[in-house]
PDB file of C-alpha atoms in Angstrom:
ATOM      1  CA  UNK A   1       3.707 -38.642  34.980  1.00 90.00           C
ATOM      2  CA  UNK A   2       0.179 -37.885  35.997  1.00 93.00           C
ATOM      3  CA  UNK A   3       0.040 -34.202  37.135  1.00 95.00           C
ATOM      4  CA  UNK A   4      -2.289 -31.280  37.474  1.00 97.00           C
ATOM      5  CA  UNK A   5      -1.130 -27.659  37.709  1.00 96.00           C
ATOM      6  CA  UNK A   6      -3.427 -24.709  38.543  1.00 97.00           C
ATOM      7  CA  UNK A   7      -2.892 -21.155  37.510  1.00 96.00           C
ATOM      8  CA  UNK A   8      -4.809 -17.813  37.463  1.00 97.00           C
ATOM      9  CA  UNK A   9      -5.199 -17.100  41.127  1.00 96.00           C
ATOM     10  CA  UNK A  10      -4.525 -13.658  42.517  1.00 97.00           C
ATOM     11  CA  UNK A  11      -6.030 -10.682  44.247  1.00 98.00           C
ATOM     12  CA  UNK A  12      -9.344  -9.409  43.019  1.00 98.00           C
ATOM     13  CA  UNK A  13     -11.842  -6.949  44.418  1.00 97.00           C
ATOM     14  CA  UNK A  14     -15.285  -7.944  45.710  1.00 98.00           C
ATOM     15  CA  UNK A  15     -17.588  -8.130  42.694  1.00 97.00           C
ATOM     16  CA  UNK A  16     -14.714  -8.921  40.301  1.00 98.00           C
ATOM     17  CA  UNK A  17     -13.981 -11.937  38.093  1.00 98.00           C
ATOM     18  CA  UNK A  18     -11.186 -14.401  37.770  1.00 98.00           C
ATOM     19  CA  UNK A  19     -10.482 -17.511  35.552  1.00 98.00           C
ATOM     20  CA  UNK A  20      -8.599 -20.354  36.932  1.00 98.00           C
ATOM     21  CA  UNK A  21      -6.988 -22.996  34.699  1.00 97.00           C
ATOM     22  CA  UNK A  22      -5.755 -26.546  35.486  1.00 97.00           C
ATOM     23  CA  UNK A  23      -3.330 -27.937  33.088  1.00 96.00           C
ATOM     24  CA  UNK A  24      -3.407 -31.774  32.910  1.00 95.00           C
ATOM     25  CA  UNK A  25      -0.555 -33.973  31.915  1.00 93.00           C
ATOM     26  CA  UNK A  26      -0.033 -37.803  31.867  1.00 93.00           C
ATOM     27  CA  UNK A  27      -3.727 -38.547  31.129  1.00 92.00           C
ATOM     28  CA  UNK A  28      -6.615 -37.388  28.983  1.00 90.00           C
ATOM     29  CA  UNK A  29      -9.047 -34.975  30.338  1.00 92.00           C
ATOM     30  CA  UNK A  30     -11.903 -36.382  28.382  1.00 90.00           C
ATOM     31  CA  UNK A  31     -11.485 -39.652  30.105  1.00 91.00           C
ATOM     32  CA  UNK A  32     -11.698 -38.236  33.608  1.00 94.00           C
ATOM     33  CA  UNK A  33     -14.327 -36.701  35.952  1.00 96.00           C
ATOM     34  CA  UNK A  34     -12.928 -33.679  37.409  1.00 97.00           C
ATOM     35  CA  UNK A  35     -13.649 -31.201  40.316  1.00 98.00           C
ATOM     36  CA  UNK A  36     -12.554 -28.092  41.890  1.00 98.00           C
ATOM     37  CA  UNK A  37     -12.107 -28.020  45.644  1.00 98.00           C
ATOM     38  CA  UNK A  38     -11.202 -25.111  47.788  1.00 98.00           C
ATOM     39  CA  UNK A  39      -9.643 -24.508  51.238  1.00 98.00           C
ATOM     40  CA  UNK A  40     -10.104 -21.241  52.999  1.00 97.00           C
ATOM     41  CA  UNK A  41      -7.147 -20.159  55.091  1.00 95.00           C
ATOM     42  CA  UNK A  42      -6.820 -22.401  58.081  1.00 93.00           C
ATOM     43  CA  UNK A  43      -9.980 -24.283  57.325  1.00 95.00           C
ATOM     44  CA  UNK A  44     -11.194 -27.512  55.816  1.00 96.00           C
ATOM     45  CA  UNK A  45     -11.868 -28.779  52.296  1.00 98.00           C
ATOM     46  CA  UNK A  46     -15.023 -27.588  50.409  1.00 98.00           C
ATOM     47  CA  UNK A  47     -16.014 -29.124  47.117  1.00 98.00           C
ATOM     48  CA  UNK A  48     -16.932 -26.377  44.566  1.00 98.00           C
ATOM     49  CA  UNK A  49     -17.681 -27.907  41.246  1.00 98.00           C
ATOM     50  CA  UNK A  50     -17.640 -31.083  39.130  1.00 98.00           C
ATOM     51  CA  UNK A  51     -17.738 -31.798  35.480  1.00 97.00           C
ATOM     52  CA  UNK A  52     -18.380 -35.151  33.670  1.00 95.00           C
ATOM     53  CA  UNK A  53     -16.402 -36.970  31.097  1.00 93.00           C
ATOM     54  CA  UNK A  54     -17.795 -35.307  28.189  1.00 91.00           C
ATOM     55  CA  UNK A  55     -18.230 -31.948  29.838  1.00 91.00           C
ATOM     56  CA  UNK A  56     -22.007 -31.897  29.479  1.00 95.00           C
ATOM     57  CA  UNK A  57     -22.992 -32.498  33.080  1.00 97.00           C
ATOM     58  CA  UNK A  58     -21.886 -30.002  35.668  1.00 98.00           C
ATOM     59  CA  UNK A  59     -22.648 -29.597  39.402  1.00 98.00           C
ATOM     60  CA  UNK A  60     -22.016 -26.643  41.759  1.00 98.00           C
ATOM     61  CA  UNK A  61     -21.885 -26.109  45.397  1.00 98.00           C
ATOM     62  CA  UNK A  62     -24.855 -23.896  46.542  1.00 98.00           C
ATOM     63  CA  UNK A  63     -22.395 -21.305  47.745  1.00 97.00           C
ATOM     64  CA  UNK A  64     -21.089 -20.666  44.156  1.00 98.00           C
ATOM     65  CA  UNK A  65     -24.128 -21.639  42.028  1.00 98.00           C
ATOM     66  CA  UNK A  66     -24.876 -19.033  39.397  1.00 97.00           C
ATOM     67  CA  UNK A  67     -21.542 -17.311  39.904  1.00 98.00           C
ATOM     68  CA  UNK A  68     -19.010 -19.991  38.841  1.00 98.00           C
ATOM     69  CA  UNK A  69     -18.714 -22.034  35.651  1.00 98.00           C
ATOM     70  CA  UNK A  70     -16.640 -25.076  35.143  1.00 98.00           C
ATOM     71  CA  UNK A  71     -15.495 -26.272  31.678  1.00 97.00           C
ATOM     72  CA  UNK A  72     -13.145 -28.580  29.896  1.00 96.00           C
ATOM     73  CA  UNK A  73     -11.034 -27.500  26.958  1.00 92.00           C
ATOM     74  CA  UNK A  74      -9.842 -30.869  25.646  1.00 87.00           C
ATOM     75  CA  UNK A  75      -7.816 -29.203  22.848  1.00 88.00           C
ATOM     76  CA  UNK A  76      -5.695 -27.589  25.503  1.00 88.00           C
ATOM     77  CA  UNK A  77      -6.201 -30.442  27.920  1.00 90.00           C
ATOM     78  CA  UNK A  78      -7.232 -27.790  30.448  1.00 95.00           C
ATOM     79  CA  UNK A  79      -9.924 -27.595  33.150  1.00 97.00           C
ATOM     80  CA  UNK A  80     -11.138 -24.139  33.789  1.00 97.00           C
ATOM     81  CA  UNK A  81     -13.295 -22.386  36.508  1.00 98.00           C
ATOM     82  CA  UNK A  82     -14.683 -18.968  35.439  1.00 98.00           C
ATOM     83  CA  UNK A  83     -15.507 -17.111  38.757  1.00 98.00           C
ATOM     84  CA  UNK A  84     -17.562 -13.970  38.783  1.00 98.00           C
ATOM     85  CA  UNK A  85     -19.352 -11.755  41.364  1.00 98.00           C
ATOM     86  CA  UNK A  86     -16.607 -12.777  43.809  1.00 98.00           C
ATOM     87  CA  UNK A  87     -17.044 -12.375  47.525  1.00 98.00           C
ATOM     88  CA  UNK A  88     -14.671 -12.156  50.462  1.00 97.00           C
ATOM     89  CA  UNK A  89     -15.797 -15.672  51.448  1.00 97.00           C
ATOM     90  CA  UNK A  90     -14.530 -16.993  48.179  1.00 98.00           C
ATOM     91  CA  UNK A  91     -10.977 -16.323  49.499  1.00 98.00           C
ATOM     92  CA  UNK A  92      -9.271 -19.805  49.440  1.00 98.00           C
ATOM     93  CA  UNK A  93      -6.704 -21.993  47.748  1.00 98.00           C
ATOM     94  CA  UNK A  94      -8.404 -23.711  44.917  1.00 98.00           C
ATOM     95  CA  UNK A  95      -7.279 -27.189  43.948  1.00 98.00           C
ATOM     96  CA  UNK A  96      -8.253 -29.043  40.788  1.00 98.00           C
ATOM     97  CA  UNK A  97      -8.698 -32.790  41.450  1.00 98.00           C
ATOM     98  CA  UNK A  98      -9.288 -35.830  39.347  1.00 97.00           C
ATOM     99  CA  UNK A  99     -11.870 -38.426  40.541  1.00 96.00           C
ATOM    100  CA  UNK A 100     -10.592 -42.025  40.669  1.00 91.00           C
ATOM    101  CA  UNK A 101     -12.727 -44.386  38.642  1.00 84.00           C
ATOM    102  CA  UNK A 102     -16.051 -42.747  38.527  1.00 83.00           C
ATOM    103  CA  UNK A 103     -17.451 -39.581  40.322  1.00 84.00           C
ATOM    104  CA  UNK A 104     -16.105 -40.705  43.668  1.00 94.00           C
ATOM    105  CA  UNK A 105     -12.777 -40.143  45.479  1.00 97.00           C
ATOM    106  CA  UNK A 106     -10.008 -37.730  44.306  1.00 97.00           C
ATOM    107  CA  UNK A 107      -6.790 -39.395  43.484  1.00 96.00           C
ATOM    108  CA  UNK A 108      -4.817 -36.762  41.852  1.00 97.00           C
ATOM    109  CA  UNK A 109      -4.613 -33.126  43.114  1.00 98.00           C
ATOM    110  CA  UNK A 110      -2.959 -30.017  41.896  1.00 98.00           C
ATOM    111  CA  UNK A 111      -0.759 -27.893  44.127  1.00 97.00           C
ATOM    112  CA  UNK A 112      -3.423 -25.141  44.388  1.00 97.00           C
ATOM    113  CA  UNK A 113      -3.777 -21.546  43.494  1.00 98.00           C
ATOM    114  CA  UNK A 114      -4.580 -18.880  45.909  1.00 98.00           C
ATOM    115  CA  UNK A 115      -7.571 -16.535  45.250  1.00 98.00           C
ATOM    116  CA  UNK A 116      -7.885 -13.509  47.596  1.00 98.00           C
ATOM    117  CA  UNK A 117     -11.016 -11.377  47.420  1.00 98.00           C
ATOM    118  CA  UNK A 118     -10.421  -8.028  49.099  1.00 97.00           C
ATOM    119  CA  UNK A 119     -10.782  -4.454  48.541  1.00 95.00           C
TER     120      UNK A 119
ATOM    121  CA  UNK B   1     -26.335 -33.202  52.125  1.00 96.00           C
ATOM    122  CA  UNK B   2     -24.401 -35.742  53.971  1.00 98.00           C
ATOM    123  CA  UNK B   3     -22.586 -34.178  56.902  1.00 98.00           C
ATOM    124  CA  UNK B   4     -19.223 -35.791  57.923  1.00 98.00           C
ATOM    125  CA  UNK B   5     -18.081 -35.496  61.469  1.00 98.00           C
ATOM    126  CA  UNK B   6     -14.498 -36.215  62.464  1.00 98.00           C
ATOM    127  CA  UNK B   7     -13.164 -36.913  66.013  1.00 96.00           C
ATOM    128  CA  UNK B   8     -11.067 -35.842  67.775  1.00 97.00           C
ATOM    129  CA  UNK B   9     -10.301 -32.591  66.335  1.00 97.00           C
ATOM    130  CA  UNK B  10      -6.689 -32.985  67.638  1.00 97.00           C
ATOM    131  CA  UNK B  11      -4.913 -36.191  68.492  1.00 97.00           C
ATOM    132  CA  UNK B  12      -1.654 -35.987  70.348  1.00 96.00           C
ATOM    133  CA  UNK B  13       0.480 -39.050  69.956  1.00 95.00           C
ATOM    134  CA  UNK B  14       4.146 -40.144  70.059  1.00 94.00           C
ATOM    135  CA  UNK B  15       6.220 -41.784  67.278  1.00 94.00           C
ATOM    136  CA  UNK B  16       5.673 -45.387  67.449  1.00 95.00           C
ATOM    137  CA  UNK B  17       2.180 -45.077  68.860  1.00 95.00           C
ATOM    138  CA  UNK B  18      -1.019 -46.129  67.092  1.00 97.00           C
ATOM    139  CA  UNK B  19      -3.483 -43.471  66.077  1.00 97.00           C
ATOM    140  CA  UNK B  20      -7.190 -44.101  65.710  1.00 98.00           C
ATOM    141  CA  UNK B  21      -9.209 -41.406  63.821  1.00 98.00           C
ATOM    142  CA  UNK B  22     -12.979 -41.497  63.621  1.00 98.00           C
ATOM    143  CA  UNK B  23     -15.346 -40.315  60.956  1.00 98.00           C
ATOM    144  CA  UNK B  24     -19.168 -40.424  61.196  1.00 98.00           C
ATOM    145  CA  UNK B  25     -21.643 -39.702  58.340  1.00 98.00           C
ATOM    146  CA  UNK B  26     -25.076 -38.243  58.969  1.00 98.00           C
ATOM    147  CA  UNK B  27     -26.627 -40.968  56.858  1.00 98.00           C
ATOM    148  CA  UNK B  28     -25.310 -44.303  55.408  1.00 98.00           C
ATOM    149  CA  UNK B  29     -22.779 -43.861  52.739  1.00 97.00           C
ATOM    150  CA  UNK B  30     -22.216 -47.648  52.442  1.00 96.00           C
ATOM    151  CA  UNK B  31     -18.541 -47.965  51.971  1.00 97.00           C
ATOM    152  CA  UNK B  32     -18.045 -44.984  49.676  1.00 97.00           C
ATOM    153  CA  UNK B  33     -15.621 -43.240  51.988  1.00 98.00           C
ATOM    154  CA  UNK B  34     -12.091 -41.975  51.419  1.00 98.00           C
ATOM    155  CA  UNK B  35      -9.345 -40.677  53.646  1.00 98.00           C
ATOM    156  CA  UNK B  36      -6.760 -38.022  52.814  1.00 98.00           C
ATOM    157  CA  UNK B  37      -3.612 -36.737  54.440  1.00 98.00           C
ATOM    158  CA  UNK B  38      -2.668 -33.133  54.127  1.00 98.00           C
ATOM    159  CA  UNK B  39       0.595 -31.529  55.190  1.00 97.00           C
ATOM    160  CA  UNK B  40       1.113 -27.795  55.596  1.00 95.00           C
ATOM    161  CA  UNK B  41       1.394 -26.012  52.386  1.00 95.00           C
ATOM    162  CA  UNK B  42       0.673 -29.191  50.271  1.00 97.00           C
ATOM    163  CA  UNK B  43      -2.360 -30.641  48.521  1.00 98.00           C
ATOM    164  CA  UNK B  44      -4.274 -33.456  50.090  1.00 98.00           C
ATOM    165  CA  UNK B  45      -3.059 -36.992  49.233  1.00 98.00           C
ATOM    166  CA  UNK B  46      -5.478 -39.869  48.889  1.00 98.00           C
ATOM    167  CA  UNK B  47      -4.750 -42.574  51.413  1.00 98.00           C
ATOM    168  CA  UNK B  48      -7.843 -44.855  51.489  1.00 98.00           C
ATOM    169  CA  UNK B  49     -10.791 -45.302  49.230  1.00 97.00           C
ATOM    170  CA  UNK B  50     -13.859 -47.468  49.413  1.00 97.00           C
ATOM    171  CA  UNK B  51     -13.393 -47.413  53.192  1.00 98.00           C
ATOM    172  CA  UNK B  52     -10.477 -49.820  53.270  1.00 98.00           C
ATOM    173  CA  UNK B  53      -8.626 -49.906  49.993  1.00 97.00           C
ATOM    174  CA  UNK B  54      -5.161 -48.385  50.131  1.00 97.00           C
ATOM    175  CA  UNK B  55      -4.228 -46.069  47.365  1.00 96.00           C
ATOM    176  CA  UNK B  56      -1.144 -46.596  45.303  1.00 94.00           C
ATOM    177  CA  UNK B  57       2.003 -46.150  47.102  1.00 96.00           C
ATOM    178  CA  UNK B  58       0.446 -45.885  50.683  1.00 98.00           C
ATOM    179  CA  UNK B  59       2.267 -47.713  53.355  1.00 97.00           C
ATOM    180  CA  UNK B  60       0.565 -50.732  55.008  1.00 97.00           C
ATOM    181  CA  UNK B  61       0.593 -48.995  58.438  1.00 97.00           C
ATOM    182  CA  UNK B  62      -2.348 -46.981  57.161  1.00 98.00           C
ATOM    183  CA  UNK B  63      -5.646 -49.007  57.329  1.00 98.00           C
ATOM    184  CA  UNK B  64      -9.349 -48.071  56.980  1.00 98.00           C
ATOM    185  CA  UNK B  65     -12.364 -49.837  58.256  1.00 98.00           C
ATOM    186  CA  UNK B  66     -16.166 -49.291  58.719  1.00 98.00           C
ATOM    187  CA  UNK B  67     -19.308 -48.994  56.601  1.00 98.00           C
ATOM    188  CA  UNK B  68     -22.617 -47.298  56.857  1.00 97.00           C
ATOM    189  CA  UNK B  69     -22.091 -44.255  59.017  1.00 98.00           C
ATOM    190  CA  UNK B  70     -19.081 -45.124  61.140  1.00 98.00           C
ATOM    191  CA  UNK B  71     -15.510 -45.276  59.848  1.00 98.00           C
ATOM    192  CA  UNK B  72     -11.976 -45.479  61.291  1.00 98.00           C
ATOM    193  CA  UNK B  73      -8.566 -44.737  59.975  1.00 98.00           C
ATOM    194  CA  UNK B  74      -5.790 -46.444  61.900  1.00 98.00           C
ATOM    195  CA  UNK B  75      -2.128 -45.478  61.752  1.00 97.00           C
ATOM    196  CA  UNK B  76       0.209 -48.065  63.216  1.00 97.00           C
ATOM    197  CA  UNK B  77       3.737 -47.338  64.433  1.00 96.00           C
ATOM    198  CA  UNK B  78       3.530 -43.586  63.721  1.00 96.00           C
ATOM    199  CA  UNK B  79       6.449 -42.079  61.991  1.00 96.00           C
ATOM    200  CA  UNK B  80       7.440 -38.352  61.992  1.00 94.00           C
ATOM    201  CA  UNK B  81       6.108 -37.966  58.395  1.00 95.00           C
ATOM    202  CA  UNK B  82       2.662 -39.103  59.482  1.00 96.00           C
ATOM    203  CA  UNK B  83       2.100 -35.994  61.544  1.00 94.00           C
ATOM    204  CA  UNK B  84      -0.505 -34.079  59.415  1.00 97.00           C
ATOM    205  CA  UNK B  85      -4.147 -33.344  59.181  1.00 98.00           C
ATOM    206  CA  UNK B  86      -6.496 -36.151  58.031  1.00 98.00           C
ATOM    207  CA  UNK B  87      -9.879 -35.710  56.182  1.00 98.00           C
ATOM    208  CA  UNK B  88     -12.498 -38.072  55.387  1.00 98.00           C
ATOM    209  CA  UNK B  89     -14.802 -37.644  52.445  1.00 98.00           C
ATOM    210  CA  UNK B  90     -18.047 -39.395  51.205  1.00 98.00           C
ATOM    211  CA  UNK B  91     -19.007 -40.036  47.634  1.00 98.00           C
ATOM    212  CA  UNK B  92     -22.178 -42.007  48.092  1.00 97.00           C
ATOM    213  CA  UNK B  93     -24.616 -39.075  47.931  1.00 96.00           C
ATOM    214  CA  UNK B  94     -23.619 -36.336  45.575  1.00 96.00           C
ATOM    215  CA  UNK B  95     -23.643 -33.576  44.813  1.00 97.00           C
ATOM    216  CA  UNK B  96     -22.200 -32.245  46.983  1.00 97.00           C
ATOM    217  CA  UNK B  97     -19.192 -34.401  47.759  1.00 98.00           C
ATOM    218  CA  UNK B  98     -18.537 -33.721  51.361  1.00 98.00           C
ATOM    219  CA  UNK B  99     -15.511 -33.708  53.672  1.00 98.00           C
ATOM    220  CA  UNK B 100     -15.048 -33.793  57.406  1.00 98.00           C
ATOM    221  CA  UNK B 101     -13.428 -30.878  59.139  1.00 97.00           C
ATOM    222  CA  UNK B 102     -10.236 -32.881  59.789  1.00 98.00           C
ATOM    223  CA  UNK B 103      -8.323 -34.416  62.585  1.00 98.00           C
ATOM    224  CA  UNK B 104      -4.871 -32.967  63.243  1.00 98.00           C
ATOM    225  CA  UNK B 105      -2.381 -35.691  64.405  1.00 97.00           C
ATOM    226  CA  UNK B 106       0.349 -33.927  66.389  1.00 95.00           C
ATOM    227  CA  UNK B 107       3.286 -34.865  68.470  1.00 85.00           C
TER     228      UNK B 107
END
């Protein structure tokens, strides 16, 4: 069964760091374009970061550029998001999602992991 | 960045009704438009891609139409499980991949 499962969320102080992981099952990470998408409490969806099939091409939203790093660990079949210099406005549920055929719509989503940035 | 605007913000309907949701793009996205359904506490679920193609397992009462800058999601014969928030998303001009702010379909 095709599934995604995020982990690593929690409470962190402003300026702190956190690493999110997304474990993949039922398909091969290296065959898929992947993204992280977040949703602040009571708000809409915001795309955060994207990584290509081989992991060599990455994109970031302006709001996180220079602070977040996306990566694929094909050995662990895991998608990671290293977040640093966290701000209150980064507070959100973070979803990992698989793009459908190319870098397009998102057909498979994880359940999400909550990141709270607060002192 | 392509800005996606959804209307209305809230749609009040009754079971059995037809719901019509709109999504407008700030520039043409051709037919590279998806619709998602999200229920409280759950991840979004892909309903429609390429403006009108239903994703696997999506009931036929959900249909999408449009191209360019104007898109519509129609839900026929609304059922209780259809009351949720619906988002549109474009994937024509990226990055960033952009979403609308959502339409809440409520009873």
